[in-house]
Amino acid sequence: MGTQATLLGIESSCDDTAAAVVRVSESAAPQILSSVVYGQDQLHAAFGGVVPEIAARAHAEKLDTCVAEALAQSGLALPNLDAIAVTAGPGLIGGVISGVMCAKGLCSGTGLPLIGVNHLAGHALTPRLTDQLSYPYLMLLVSGGHCQFLVVRGHDDFARLGGTIDDAPGEAFDKTARILGLGQPGGPAVETAAQDGDAKRFKLPRPLLDRPGCDMSFSGLKTAVLRLRNQLVEKYEGLPYQDRADICAGFQAAVADVLSEKTRRALEVYLADTPTQPAIAVAGGVAANQTIRTGLEAVAQAHEVAFIAPPLSLCTDNAAMIAYAGAERFLAGERDDMTLAARPRWPLDQTSPAMLGSGKKGAKA
Ligand code: KG4
Ligand code: ZN
């Protein structure tokens, strides 16, 4: 039997309180022994976005039961673990502090090693948890708070090829839904309405496609949707369902086009280093969108590159990814101690310039 490690992971950087137990071993695929996620959607529903203070308080209240549930479901107790991994950033700082304090308390009580994990590394390493992808692979992270291309070369070696300069695509989906009076979260609502729509009726902008590189922008698209809605409402004194559906289809097609074209460019940069088993993986809630996914798959296929989309429950925020990323650090001999700090910003690639701005779902890093 090779080296084996079982870790508890804790995640509280945004609006999901999560705990999970994951076992990794050198001789077998990683195992998720439990993964518990408590969402906070209802707490924030009335505010049109995540309210950091409410989120932090809810994390602080729920973390202990969440951890207890994850341990119970795994059939293990704290003494059976080898380490505790916790998201130490980037994210909404009150929530991150809640998680880090919880992990420190558990570690000081049990003597277990403490491992701080970058939330984005958790997402970026998920295809290794689910599909044992070998390094280096290309990662497109698309969610309500993040949008970036990363070449993942090692558990602590990431090259950022580009990302959004303003909103994340999920944010744009959510805002579009709000503008059109559809429900939240906006992504699934817009996707459903788009099924009844004609993507060609309204031509929406494809921001930054005319510029080289892999950077993206989605805030202009949302403004275009707002302008279009206002024009239609003025003309017809209302917004019939078909118009809404056509706007959704046009918006979704614009996002899909931008993501596909920028992915093509990112793939070219990644493939220039001739990886032996080339692969592109996606993570984040927006990767659930069928039109976007089909577009990305086509780009991957055209370049003869494997396309990996982990199951949605592991694409969106969860603690299994944190436990797994912590396990990679643990097996590499890395440890943190009680000086581990919660960080609101923490770019994965220390060499490329940090992204500015912070979305409704927290720091984009
Ligand atoms: O990864 P996630 O659960 O949370 C973070 O942002 O961290 O992603 C949530 C985002 C929301 O903005 C939601 O509207 C979007 O993912 N989303 C979708 C779809 N399902 C969820 N966007 C487009 N199409 C979907 N089917
Ligand atoms: Zn996330």
JSON list of C-alpha atoms in Angstrom, two decimals, residues 11 14-15 35 61 75 104 118 134 145 147 152 154 229 244 247 259 265 271 273 323 328 335-336 349 356:
[
{"chain": "A", "resi": 11, "resn": "GLU", "atom": "CA", "xyz": [-15.10, 25.89, 2.75]},
{"chain": "A", "resi": 14, "resn": "CYS", "atom": "CA", "xyz": [-18.68, 32.83, -0.34]},
{"chain": "A", "resi": 15, "resn": "ASP", "atom": "CA", "xyz": [-22.28, 31.75, 0.25]},
{"chain": "A", "resi": 35, "resn": "SER", "atom": "CA", "xyz": [-19.41, 16.13, 1.01]},
{"chain": "A", "resi": 61, "resn": "GLU", "atom": "CA", "xyz": [-23.41, 29.49, 12.99]},
{"chain": "A", "resi": 75, "resn": "GLY", "atom": "CA", "xyz": [-18.05, 7.12, 9.20]},
{"chain": "A", "resi": 104, "resn": "LYS", "atom": "CA", "xyz": [-7.61, 26.25, 13.86]},
{"chain": "A", "resi": 118, "resn": "ASN", "atom": "CA", "xyz": [-6.52, 28.74, -2.00]},
{"chain": "A", "resi": 134, "resn": "SER", "atom": "CA", "xyz": [-2.08, 14.68, -15.18]},
{"chain": "A", "resi": 145, "resn": "GLY", "atom": "CA", "xyz": [-17.35, 35.11, -9.00]},
{"chain": "A", "resi": 147, "resn": "CYS", "atom": "CA", "xyz": [-13.56, 33.75, -14.85]},
{"chain": "A", "resi": 152, "resn": "VAL", "atom": "CA", "xyz": [-2.27, 24.02, -14.11]},
{"chain": "A", "resi": 154, "resn": "GLY", "atom": "CA", "xyz": [1.38, 21.51, -10.37]},
{"chain": "A", "resi": 229, "resn": "ARG", "atom": "CA", "xyz": [-35.10, 45.83, -22.63]},
{"chain": "A", "resi": 244, "resn": "ARG", "atom": "CA", "xyz": [-37.54, 37.96, -23.23]},
{"chain": "A", "resi": 247, "resn": "ILE", "atom": "CA", "xyz": [-32.96, 38.40, -25.53]},
{"chain": "A", "resi": 259, "resn": "LEU", "atom": "CA", "xyz": [-15.87, 31.91, -24.17]},
{"chain": "A", "resi": 265, "resn": "ARG", "atom": "CA", "xyz": [-6.72, 31.22, -28.03]},
{"chain": "A", "resi": 271, "resn": "LEU", "atom": "CA", "xyz": [-0.50, 23.57, -26.71]},
{"chain": "A", "resi": 273, "resn": "ASP", "atom": "CA", "xyz": [4.34, 23.79, -24.78]},
{"chain": "A", "resi": 323, "resn": "ALA", "atom": "CA", "xyz": [-9.88, 18.63, 1.11]},
{"chain": "A", "resi": 328, "resn": "GLU", "atom": "CA", "xyz": [-1.90, 17.44, -2.48]},
{"chain": "A", "resi": 335, "resn": "ARG", "atom": "CA", "xyz": [2.02, 22.47, 6.53]},
{"chain": "A", "resi": 336, "resn": "ASP", "atom": "CA", "xyz": [0.61, 25.67, 7.97]},
{"chain": "A", "resi": 349, "resn": "ASP", "atom": "CA", "xyz": [-0.45, 33.11, -10.33]},
{"chain": "A", "resi": 356, "resn": "LEU", "atom": "CA", "xyz": [-9.08, 44.31, -10.02]}
]
